PDB file of C-alpha atoms in Angstrom:
ATOM      1  CA  UNK A   1     132.864  98.323  90.143  1.00 82.00           C
ATOM      2  CA  UNK A   2     130.600 100.683  88.240  1.00 93.00           C
ATOM      3  CA  UNK A   3     126.815 100.456  88.146  1.00 91.00           C
ATOM      4  CA  UNK A   4     127.097  99.150  84.580  1.00 96.00           C
ATOM      5  CA  UNK A   5     129.485  96.421  85.760  1.00 96.00           C
ATOM      6  CA  UNK A   6     126.970  95.338  88.392  1.00 96.00           C
ATOM      7  CA  UNK A   7     124.185  95.164  85.813  1.00 96.00           C
ATOM      8  CA  UNK A   8     126.455  93.191  83.488  1.00 98.00           C
ATOM      9  CA  UNK A   9     127.101  90.592  86.197  1.00 98.00           C
ATOM     10  CA  UNK A  10     123.372  90.083  86.716  1.00 98.00           C
ATOM     11  CA  UNK A  11     122.446  90.118  83.030  1.00 98.00           C
ATOM     12  CA  UNK A  12     125.307  88.079  81.585  1.00 98.00           C
ATOM     13  CA  UNK A  13     123.476  84.712  81.806  1.00 98.00           C
ATOM     14  CA  UNK A  14     120.592  86.169  79.781  1.00 99.00           C
ATOM     15  CA  UNK A  15     123.025  87.464  77.177  1.00 99.00           C
ATOM     16  CA  UNK A  16     124.782  84.081  76.966  1.00 99.00           C
ATOM     17  CA  UNK A  17     121.444  82.314  76.482  1.00 99.00           C
ATOM     18  CA  UNK A  18     120.456  84.680  73.677  1.00 99.00           C
ATOM     19  CA  UNK A  19     123.858  84.439  72.009  1.00 99.00           C
ATOM     20  CA  UNK A  20     123.790  80.650  72.152  1.00 99.00           C
ATOM     21  CA  UNK A  21     120.376  80.528  70.483  1.00 99.00           C
ATOM     22  CA  UNK A  22     121.605  82.905  67.778  1.00 99.00           C
ATOM     23  CA  UNK A  23     124.898  81.072  67.275  1.00 99.00           C
ATOM     24  CA  UNK A  24     127.017  84.038  68.387  1.00 99.00           C
ATOM     25  CA  UNK A  25     130.443  84.013  70.035  1.00 99.00           C
ATOM     26  CA  UNK A  26     130.471  85.829  73.402  1.00 99.00           C
ATOM     27  CA  UNK A  27     134.260  85.963  73.785  1.00 99.00           C
ATOM     28  CA  UNK A  28     135.212  89.473  74.903  1.00 99.00           C
ATOM     29  CA  UNK A  29     131.568  90.538  75.240  1.00 99.00           C
ATOM     30  CA  UNK A  30     130.907  93.812  77.048  1.00 98.00           C
ATOM     31  CA  UNK A  31     127.753  95.591  78.185  1.00 99.00           C
ATOM     32  CA  UNK A  32     127.849  99.106  76.733  1.00 97.00           C
ATOM     33  CA  UNK A  33     124.393 100.463  77.567  1.00 96.00           C
ATOM     34  CA  UNK A  34     121.624  99.698  80.057  1.00 95.00           C
ATOM     35  CA  UNK A  35     118.903 102.288  79.640  1.00 89.00           C
ATOM     36  CA  UNK A  36     115.524 101.346  78.157  1.00 89.00           C
ATOM     37  CA  UNK A  37     117.167  98.115  77.024  1.00 96.00           C
ATOM     38  CA  UNK A  38     120.556  96.441  77.245  1.00 98.00           C
ATOM     39  CA  UNK A  39     123.123  96.529  74.460  1.00 98.00           C
ATOM     40  CA  UNK A  40     126.070  94.124  74.415  1.00 99.00           C
ATOM     41  CA  UNK A  41     129.070  94.363  72.126  1.00 99.00           C
ATOM     42  CA  UNK A  42     130.080  90.936  70.827  1.00 99.00           C
ATOM     43  CA  UNK A  43     133.390  91.738  69.081  1.00 99.00           C
ATOM     44  CA  UNK A  44     134.110  88.356  67.476  1.00 99.00           C
ATOM     45  CA  UNK A  45     130.960  88.441  65.337  1.00 99.00           C
ATOM     46  CA  UNK A  46     130.776  92.258  65.232  1.00 99.00           C
ATOM     47  CA  UNK A  47     127.299  92.275  66.737  1.00 99.00           C
ATOM     48  CA  UNK A  48     125.422  94.743  68.922  1.00 99.00           C
ATOM     49  CA  UNK A  49     123.134  92.333  70.773  1.00 99.00           C
ATOM     50  CA  UNK A  50     120.135  94.275  72.032  1.00 99.00           C
ATOM     51  CA  UNK A  51     118.026  92.700  74.800  1.00 99.00           C
ATOM     52  CA  UNK A  52     114.772  94.204  76.043  1.00 98.00           C
ATOM     53  CA  UNK A  53     113.905  94.482  79.709  1.00 97.00           C
ATOM     54  CA  UNK A  54     111.348  92.027  81.164  1.00 96.00           C
ATOM     55  CA  UNK A  55     107.819  92.791  80.031  1.00 96.00           C
ATOM     56  CA  UNK A  56     108.764  96.087  78.378  1.00 95.00           C
ATOM     57  CA  UNK A  57     107.954  95.002  74.821  1.00 97.00           C
ATOM     58  CA  UNK A  58     105.430  92.787  73.067  1.00 97.00           C
ATOM     59  CA  UNK A  59     105.939  90.692  69.968  1.00 98.00           C
ATOM     60  CA  UNK A  60     104.000  93.350  68.048  1.00 97.00           C
ATOM     61  CA  UNK A  61     106.409  96.036  69.320  1.00 97.00           C
ATOM     62  CA  UNK A  62     109.397  94.043  68.120  1.00 98.00           C
ATOM     63  CA  UNK A  63     107.724  93.358  64.787  1.00 98.00           C
ATOM     64  CA  UNK A  64     107.109  97.086  64.329  1.00 98.00           C
ATOM     65  CA  UNK A  65     110.768  97.869  65.025  1.00 98.00           C
ATOM     66  CA  UNK A  66     111.954  95.218  62.582  1.00 98.00           C
ATOM     67  CA  UNK A  67     109.632  96.554  59.870  1.00 98.00           C
ATOM     68  CA  UNK A  68     110.880 100.106  60.441  1.00 98.00           C
ATOM     69  CA  UNK A  69     114.536  99.053  60.305  1.00 98.00           C
ATOM     70  CA  UNK A  70     113.999  97.170  57.058  1.00 98.00           C
ATOM     71  CA  UNK A  71     112.096 100.047  55.476  1.00 98.00           C
ATOM     72  CA  UNK A  72     114.830 102.475  56.527  1.00 99.00           C
ATOM     73  CA  UNK A  73     117.606 100.265  55.165  1.00 98.00           C
ATOM     74  CA  UNK A  74     115.749  99.767  51.879  1.00 98.00           C
ATOM     75  CA  UNK A  75     115.327 103.534  51.649  1.00 98.00           C
ATOM     76  CA  UNK A  76     119.053 104.179  51.875  1.00 98.00           C
ATOM     77  CA  UNK A  77     119.171 105.312  55.506  1.00 99.00           C
ATOM     78  CA  UNK A  78     122.400 104.506  57.327  1.00 99.00           C
ATOM     79  CA  UNK A  79     121.142 102.373  60.187  1.00 99.00           C
ATOM     80  CA  UNK A  80     122.637  99.099  61.478  1.00 99.00           C
ATOM     81  CA  UNK A  81     120.866  96.123  59.866  1.00 98.00           C
ATOM     82  CA  UNK A  82     119.522  93.128  61.718  1.00 98.00           C
ATOM     83  CA  UNK A  83     121.729  90.087  61.177  1.00 98.00           C
ATOM     84  CA  UNK A  84     119.038  87.546  62.089  1.00 98.00           C
ATOM     85  CA  UNK A  85     115.415  87.427  63.154  1.00 98.00           C
ATOM     86  CA  UNK A  86     114.739  88.527  66.753  1.00 99.00           C
ATOM     87  CA  UNK A  87     114.185  85.755  69.281  1.00 99.00           C
ATOM     88  CA  UNK A  88     111.983  85.619  72.360  1.00 99.00           C
ATOM     89  CA  UNK A  89     113.594  84.851  75.717  1.00 99.00           C
ATOM     90  CA  UNK A  90     112.223  83.999  79.148  1.00 98.00           C
ATOM     91  CA  UNK A  91     110.382  86.660  81.182  1.00 97.00           C
ATOM     92  CA  UNK A  92     108.842  88.265  78.081  1.00 97.00           C
ATOM     93  CA  UNK A  93     112.169  89.514  76.779  1.00 99.00           C
ATOM     94  CA  UNK A  94     113.477  89.711  73.232  1.00 99.00           C
ATOM     95  CA  UNK A  95     116.947  89.726  71.680  1.00 99.00           C
ATOM     96  CA  UNK A  96     117.777  91.547  68.445  1.00 99.00           C
ATOM     97  CA  UNK A  97     121.219  91.025  66.840  1.00 99.00           C
ATOM     98  CA  UNK A  98     122.262  94.222  65.059  1.00 99.00           C
ATOM     99  CA  UNK A  99     125.447  94.772  63.099  1.00 99.00           C
ATOM    100  CA  UNK A 100     128.090  96.543  65.181  1.00 99.00           C
ATOM    101  CA  UNK A 101     129.320  99.846  63.735  1.00 98.00           C
ATOM    102  CA  UNK A 102     132.753 101.091  64.781  1.00 97.00           C
ATOM    103  CA  UNK A 103     132.739 104.820  65.352  1.00 96.00           C
ATOM    104  CA  UNK A 104     132.639 107.722  67.754  1.00 98.00           C
ATOM    105  CA  UNK A 105     130.033 109.680  69.659  1.00 97.00           C
ATOM    106  CA  UNK A 106     127.959 112.286  67.848  1.00 98.00           C
ATOM    107  CA  UNK A 107     129.128 115.894  68.300  1.00 98.00           C
ATOM    108  CA  UNK A 108     127.482 119.265  67.757  1.00 97.00           C
ATOM    109  CA  UNK A 109     129.359 119.757  64.494  1.00 98.00           C
ATOM    110  CA  UNK A 110     127.745 116.570  63.145  1.00 99.00           C
ATOM    111  CA  UNK A 111     124.195 117.944  63.183  1.00 99.00           C
ATOM    112  CA  UNK A 112     124.052 119.115  59.530  1.00 98.00           C
ATOM    113  CA  UNK A 113     124.946 115.646  58.250  1.00 98.00           C
ATOM    114  CA  UNK A 114     122.882 113.972  60.964  1.00 99.00           C
ATOM    115  CA  UNK A 115     119.604 115.646  60.061  1.00 99.00           C
ATOM    116  CA  UNK A 116     120.127 114.854  56.376  1.00 98.00           C
ATOM    117  CA  UNK A 117     120.301 111.183  57.340  1.00 98.00           C
ATOM    118  CA  UNK A 118     117.283 111.440  59.644  1.00 98.00           C
ATOM    119  CA  UNK A 119     115.207 113.219  57.009  1.00 99.00           C
ATOM    120  CA  UNK A 120     115.699 110.285  54.624  1.00 99.00           C
ATOM    121  CA  UNK A 121     113.290 108.326  56.822  1.00 99.00           C
ATOM    122  CA  UNK A 122     110.400 110.487  55.625  1.00 98.00           C
ATOM    123  CA  UNK A 123     111.008 109.240  52.081  1.00 97.00           C
ATOM    124  CA  UNK A 124     110.986 105.535  52.996  1.00 98.00           C
ATOM    125  CA  UNK A 125     108.161 103.168  52.084  1.00 97.00           C
ATOM    126  CA  UNK A 126     105.466 103.462  54.797  1.00 97.00           C
ATOM    127  CA  UNK A 127     103.625 100.300  53.744  1.00 94.00           C
ATOM    128  CA  UNK A 128     102.877  98.048  56.718  1.00 93.00           C
ATOM    129  CA  UNK A 129     104.488 100.307  59.324  1.00 97.00           C
ATOM    130  CA  UNK A 130     102.822 101.136  62.634  1.00 97.00           C
ATOM    131  CA  UNK A 131     101.359 104.555  63.331  1.00 97.00           C
ATOM    132  CA  UNK A 132     102.344 106.689  66.298  1.00 97.00           C
ATOM    133  CA  UNK A 133     100.525 105.574  69.448  1.00 95.00           C
ATOM    134  CA  UNK A 134      99.943 107.911  72.361  1.00 96.00           C
ATOM    135  CA  UNK A 135     100.252 105.931  75.641  1.00 95.00           C
ATOM    136  CA  UNK A 136      96.867 105.081  77.130  1.00 93.00           C
ATOM    137  CA  UNK A 137      98.152 105.158  80.728  1.00 94.00           C
ATOM    138  CA  UNK A 138      98.972 108.897  80.697  1.00 97.00           C
ATOM    139  CA  UNK A 139      98.381 110.787  82.929  1.00 97.00           C
ATOM    140  CA  UNK A 140      99.303 108.183  85.548  1.00 96.00           C
ATOM    141  CA  UNK A 141      97.773 108.741  89.034  1.00 97.00           C
ATOM    142  CA  UNK A 142     101.092 107.521  90.475  1.00 95.00           C
ATOM    143  CA  UNK A 143     102.657 110.813  89.361  1.00 96.00           C
ATOM    144  CA  UNK A 144     100.614 112.836  91.850  1.00 97.00           C
ATOM    145  CA  UNK A 145     102.759 112.051  94.962  1.00 95.00           C
ATOM    146  CA  UNK A 146     105.842 113.038  92.977  1.00 94.00           C
ATOM    147  CA  UNK A 147     104.425 116.283  91.585  1.00 96.00           C
ATOM    148  CA  UNK A 148     101.934 117.377  94.212  1.00 96.00           C
ATOM    149  CA  UNK A 149      98.251 117.855  93.470  1.00 96.00           C
ATOM    150  CA  UNK A 150      98.291 121.311  91.787  1.00 96.00           C
ATOM    151  CA  UNK A 151     101.123 120.459  89.387  1.00 97.00           C
ATOM    152  CA  UNK A 152      99.665 117.012  88.686  1.00 97.00           C
ATOM    153  CA  UNK A 153      96.355 118.610  87.726  1.00 97.00           C
ATOM    154  CA  UNK A 154      98.129 121.043  85.410  1.00 96.00           C
ATOM    155  CA  UNK A 155     100.206 118.311  83.780  1.00 97.00           C
ATOM    156  CA  UNK A 156      97.134 116.105  83.346  1.00 98.00           C
ATOM    157  CA  UNK A 157      95.445 118.881  81.407  1.00 97.00           C
ATOM    158  CA  UNK A 158      98.503 119.314  79.210  1.00 97.00           C
ATOM    159  CA  UNK A 159      98.607 115.567  78.544  1.00 98.00           C
ATOM    160  CA  UNK A 160      94.995 115.523  77.385  1.00 97.00           C
ATOM    161  CA  UNK A 161      95.646 118.527  75.122  1.00 97.00           C
ATOM    162  CA  UNK A 162      98.701 116.823  73.629  1.00 97.00           C
ATOM    163  CA  UNK A 163      96.762 113.603  73.073  1.00 98.00           C
ATOM    164  CA  UNK A 164      94.056 115.503  71.197  1.00 97.00           C
ATOM    165  CA  UNK A 165      96.686 117.304  69.125  1.00 96.00           C
ATOM    166  CA  UNK A 166      98.262 113.983  68.157  1.00 97.00           C
ATOM    167  CA  UNK A 167      94.864 112.548  67.216  1.00 97.00           C
ATOM    168  CA  UNK A 168      94.261 115.542  64.958  1.00 96.00           C
ATOM    169  CA  UNK A 169      97.730 115.323  63.402  1.00 96.00           C
ATOM    170  CA  UNK A 170      97.278 111.657  62.543  1.00 97.00           C
ATOM    171  CA  UNK A 171      94.121 112.331  60.521  1.00 94.00           C
ATOM    172  CA  UNK A 172      96.072 112.914  57.335  1.00 90.00           C
ATOM    173  CA  UNK A 173      97.073 110.732  54.414  1.00 91.00           C
ATOM    174  CA  UNK A 174     100.735 111.752  54.224  1.00 94.00           C
ATOM    175  CA  UNK A 175     102.128 110.072  57.342  1.00 98.00           C
ATOM    176  CA  UNK A 176     105.851 109.336  57.112  1.00 98.00           C
ATOM    177  CA  UNK A 177     108.373 107.152  58.884  1.00 99.00           C
ATOM    178  CA  UNK A 178     110.147 108.954  61.721  1.00 98.00           C
ATOM    179  CA  UNK A 179     112.818 107.912  64.198  1.00 99.00           C
ATOM    180  CA  UNK A 180     110.746 108.979  67.188  1.00 97.00           C
ATOM    181  CA  UNK A 181     113.662 109.632  69.543  1.00 97.00           C
ATOM    182  CA  UNK A 182     116.192 111.826  67.767  1.00 98.00           C
ATOM    183  CA  UNK A 183     118.985 112.867  70.128  1.00 96.00           C
ATOM    184  CA  UNK A 184     122.793 112.819  70.029  1.00 97.00           C
ATOM    185  CA  UNK A 185     122.916 109.420  71.782  1.00 95.00           C
ATOM    186  CA  UNK A 186     120.964 107.851  68.911  1.00 97.00           C
ATOM    187  CA  UNK A 187     123.519 108.816  66.278  1.00 98.00           C
ATOM    188  CA  UNK A 188     126.896 107.196  65.712  1.00 98.00           C
ATOM    189  CA  UNK A 189     129.619 108.583  63.449  1.00 99.00           C
ATOM    190  CA  UNK A 190     131.603 105.897  61.644  1.00 98.00           C
ATOM    191  CA  UNK A 191     135.307 105.920  60.856  1.00 97.00           C
ATOM    192  CA  UNK A 192     134.635 107.652  57.522  1.00 98.00           C
ATOM    193  CA  UNK A 193     132.858 110.499  59.320  1.00 98.00           C
ATOM    194  CA  UNK A 194     129.359 109.489  58.201  1.00 98.00           C
ATOM    195  CA  UNK A 195     126.494 109.560  60.729  1.00 99.00           C
ATOM    196  CA  UNK A 196     124.375 106.476  61.374  1.00 99.00           C
ATOM    197  CA  UNK A 197     120.944 106.425  62.975  1.00 98.00           C
ATOM    198  CA  UNK A 198     120.735 103.829  65.731  1.00 98.00           C
ATOM    199  CA  UNK A 199     117.995 102.539  68.037  1.00 97.00           C
ATOM    200  CA  UNK A 200     114.799 102.628  65.985  1.00 98.00           C
ATOM    201  CA  UNK A 201     112.880 101.335  69.011  1.00 96.00           C
ATOM    202  CA  UNK A 202     110.275 104.104  68.698  1.00 97.00           C
ATOM    203  CA  UNK A 203     110.225 104.428  64.902  1.00 98.00           C
ATOM    204  CA  UNK A 204     106.699 104.734  63.517  1.00 98.00           C
ATOM    205  CA  UNK A 205     104.484 106.646  61.104  1.00 98.00           C
ATOM    206  CA  UNK A 206     103.877 110.247  62.139  1.00 98.00           C
ATOM    207  CA  UNK A 207     103.003 113.641  60.655  1.00 96.00           C
ATOM    208  CA  UNK A 208     105.878 114.947  58.479  1.00 95.00           C
ATOM    209  CA  UNK A 209     107.126 117.416  61.101  1.00 96.00           C
ATOM    210  CA  UNK A 210     107.524 115.008  64.027  1.00 98.00           C
ATOM    211  CA  UNK A 211     111.287 114.418  63.843  1.00 99.00           C
ATOM    212  CA  UNK A 212     111.908 118.039  62.844  1.00 99.00           C
ATOM    213  CA  UNK A 213     110.016 119.121  65.965  1.00 98.00           C
ATOM    214  CA  UNK A 214     112.442 117.143  68.109  1.00 98.00           C
ATOM    215  CA  UNK A 215     115.330 119.157  66.665  1.00 98.00           C
ATOM    216  CA  UNK A 216     113.564 122.345  67.799  1.00 98.00           C
ATOM    217  CA  UNK A 217     113.135 120.905  71.299  1.00 97.00           C
ATOM    218  CA  UNK A 218     116.760 119.815  71.527  1.00 97.00           C
ATOM    219  CA  UNK A 219     117.871 123.326  70.593  1.00 97.00           C
ATOM    220  CA  UNK A 220     115.452 125.150  72.886  1.00 96.00           C
ATOM    221  CA  UNK A 221     115.710 122.911  75.931  1.00 96.00           C
ATOM    222  CA  UNK A 222     119.274 121.556  75.781  1.00 95.00           C
ATOM    223  CA  UNK A 223     121.155 123.951  73.505  1.00 96.00           C
ATOM    224  CA  UNK A 224     122.339 121.165  71.194  1.00 97.00           C
ATOM    225  CA  UNK A 225     122.046 121.909  68.307  1.00 98.00           C
ATOM    226  CA  UNK A 226     122.773 125.575  68.918  1.00 96.00           C
ATOM    227  CA  UNK A 227     120.162 126.621  66.330  1.00 96.00           C
ATOM    228  CA  UNK A 228     117.735 124.821  64.093  1.00 97.00           C
ATOM    229  CA  UNK A 229     116.503 127.027  61.230  1.00 95.00           C
ATOM    230  CA  UNK A 230     119.043 125.738  58.711  1.00 97.00           C
ATOM    231  CA  UNK A 231     118.687 122.145  59.944  1.00 99.00           C
ATOM    232  CA  UNK A 232     114.931 122.003  59.394  1.00 98.00           C
ATOM    233  CA  UNK A 233     115.440 122.509  55.666  1.00 98.00           C
ATOM    234  CA  UNK A 234     116.461 118.842  55.450  1.00 98.00           C
ATOM    235  CA  UNK A 235     112.757 117.967  55.743  1.00 98.00           C
ATOM    236  CA  UNK A 236     111.677 120.371  53.029  1.00 97.00           C
ATOM    237  CA  UNK A 237     108.625 122.588  53.413  1.00 96.00           C
ATOM    238  CA  UNK A 238     106.684 121.869  56.613  1.00 97.00           C
ATOM    239  CA  UNK A 239     103.294 123.184  57.685  1.00 96.00           C
ATOM    240  CA  UNK A 240     104.117 125.749  60.440  1.00 97.00           C
ATOM    241  CA  UNK A 241     100.919 125.066  62.391  1.00 97.00           C
ATOM    242  CA  UNK A 242     101.408 121.296  62.333  1.00 97.00           C
ATOM    243  CA  UNK A 243     105.074 121.702  63.264  1.00 98.00           C
ATOM    244  CA  UNK A 244     104.110 123.811  66.288  1.00 97.00           C
ATOM    245  CA  UNK A 245     101.600 121.139  67.348  1.00 97.00           C
ATOM    246  CA  UNK A 246     104.298 118.463  67.030  1.00 98.00           C
ATOM    247  CA  UNK A 247     106.627 120.509  69.238  1.00 97.00           C
ATOM    248  CA  UNK A 248     104.006 120.977  71.960  1.00 95.00           C
ATOM    249  CA  UNK A 249     102.988 117.310  71.923  1.00 97.00           C
ATOM    250  CA  UNK A 250     106.574 116.050  72.075  1.00 97.00           C
ATOM    251  CA  UNK A 251     107.458 118.406  74.895  1.00 96.00           C
ATOM    252  CA  UNK A 252     104.679 116.844  76.956  1.00 98.00           C
ATOM    253  CA  UNK A 253     105.766 113.384  75.816  1.00 97.00           C
ATOM    254  CA  UNK A 254     109.338 113.950  77.013  1.00 95.00           C
ATOM    255  CA  UNK A 255     108.127 115.040  80.460  1.00 96.00           C
ATOM    256  CA  UNK A 256     105.828 112.020  80.710  1.00 96.00           C
ATOM    257  CA  UNK A 257     108.612 109.617  79.741  1.00 94.00           C
ATOM    258  CA  UNK A 258     110.750 111.048  82.520  1.00 95.00           C
ATOM    259  CA  UNK A 259     107.911 110.819  85.039  1.00 95.00           C
ATOM    260  CA  UNK A 260     107.523 107.174  84.089  1.00 92.00           C
ATOM    261  CA  UNK A 261     111.244 106.664  84.689  1.00 90.00           C
ATOM    262  CA  UNK A 262     111.020 108.463  88.044  1.00 91.00           C
ATOM    263  CA  UNK A 263     108.641 105.807  89.319  1.00 83.00           C
ATOM    264  CA  UNK A 264     111.451 103.277  88.918  1.00 75.00           C
ATOM    265  CA  UNK A 265     113.608 105.246  91.352  1.00 72.00           C
ATOM    266  CA  UNK A 266     116.549 107.582  91.551  1.00 70.00           C
ATOM    267  CA  UNK A 267     116.476 110.968  93.238  1.00 78.00           C
ATOM    268  CA  UNK A 268     118.162 112.613  90.243  1.00 84.00           C
ATOM    269  CA  UNK A 269     115.421 111.411  87.886  1.00 91.00           C
ATOM    270  CA  UNK A 270     112.707 112.527  90.312  1.00 93.00           C
ATOM    271  CA  UNK A 271     114.282 115.964  90.707  1.00 93.00           C
ATOM    272  CA  UNK A 272     114.639 116.521  86.971  1.00 94.00           C
ATOM    273  CA  UNK A 273     111.139 115.226  86.215  1.00 95.00           C
ATOM    274  CA  UNK A 274     109.675 117.778  88.645  1.00 95.00           C
ATOM    275  CA  UNK A 275     111.842 120.546  87.206  1.00 94.00           C
ATOM    276  CA  UNK A 276     110.734 119.777  83.656  1.00 96.00           C
ATOM    277  CA  UNK A 277     107.076 119.527  84.663  1.00 96.00           C
ATOM    278  CA  UNK A 278     107.226 122.924  86.401  1.00 96.00           C
ATOM    279  CA  UNK A 279     108.818 124.616  83.384  1.00 95.00           C
ATOM    280  CA  UNK A 280     106.779 122.888  80.692  1.00 93.00           C
ATOM    281  CA  UNK A 281     105.079 126.144  79.715  1.00 88.00           C
ATOM    282  CA  UNK A 282     108.299 128.200  79.829  1.00 91.00           C
ATOM    283  CA  UNK A 283     110.260 127.577  76.639  1.00 80.00           C
ATOM    284  CA  UNK A 284     113.116 129.776  77.862  1.00 82.00           C
ATOM    285  CA  UNK A 285     114.025 127.401  80.697  1.00 92.00           C
ATOM    286  CA  UNK A 286     116.708 124.843  79.894  1.00 93.00           C
ATOM    287  CA  UNK A 287     116.484 121.209  80.937  1.00 95.00           C
ATOM    288  CA  UNK A 288     119.422 119.125  82.094  1.00 90.00           C
ATOM    289  CA  UNK A 289     120.518 115.847  80.579  1.00 84.00           C
ATOM    290  CA  UNK A 290     120.352 113.158  83.261  1.00 78.00           C
ATOM    291  CA  UNK A 291     123.962 112.249  82.540  1.00 64.00           C
ATOM    292  CA  UNK A 292     125.076 115.860  82.857  1.00 47.00           C
TER     293      UNK A 292
END
């Protein structure tokens, strides 16, 4: 059995409870992802049933995601719609029934169409959407044993600089909706060859260059996309100084997310989190995908 199979065995009762409350058929159900949250494919009703991990989200978090999804859909963005209102489960968990989209994994050749879809978010109605929030528990003292004192001190300074940069960037009137976690895994290409944006878990209002900055990071740190100059045009004219600040802040954010994951265990995550922290100031050093 695979690790995903083991998780599915443990989590299946929770999925059945959620599906029953939502009136969904679980025949042929299969767990397809178990990262920040669990995603089940329910083929009979063509549903991607997303279930949060215990205590990882609040009702306000779920409300913010729902608002972002609805704004994106109303703005013409290809993103799977919610088929019913989210429900709260035991252990501070939530279930969100999204429409299942048949398709294939995103490939490097899909980037031109993918960024066009992502850039549509910036033109969606921002009314009532939540602003970007920098985590209040960063830097976490629990990172010090993992990093060692000198590196922890350096990273802590970078975190405070990034937090200040974000505060400055948010003091504008032209905040726009962004995806917040653009990466190949959060695109799906349907049978017609059109890209869909999935997993708007971190969608929020940000400075205009926030999602564009993530494209720069993906190119510089992971080599996918291979280049970004042409892709950034999808967002129109961006302020170069603000874009650079978005890049620096998100680079720190990515390292901090991984350090948070490392606390939950796994030598591979710990190793990569240290490697990224050590090379945070060296843009020429590539980072590895955890699945690679």
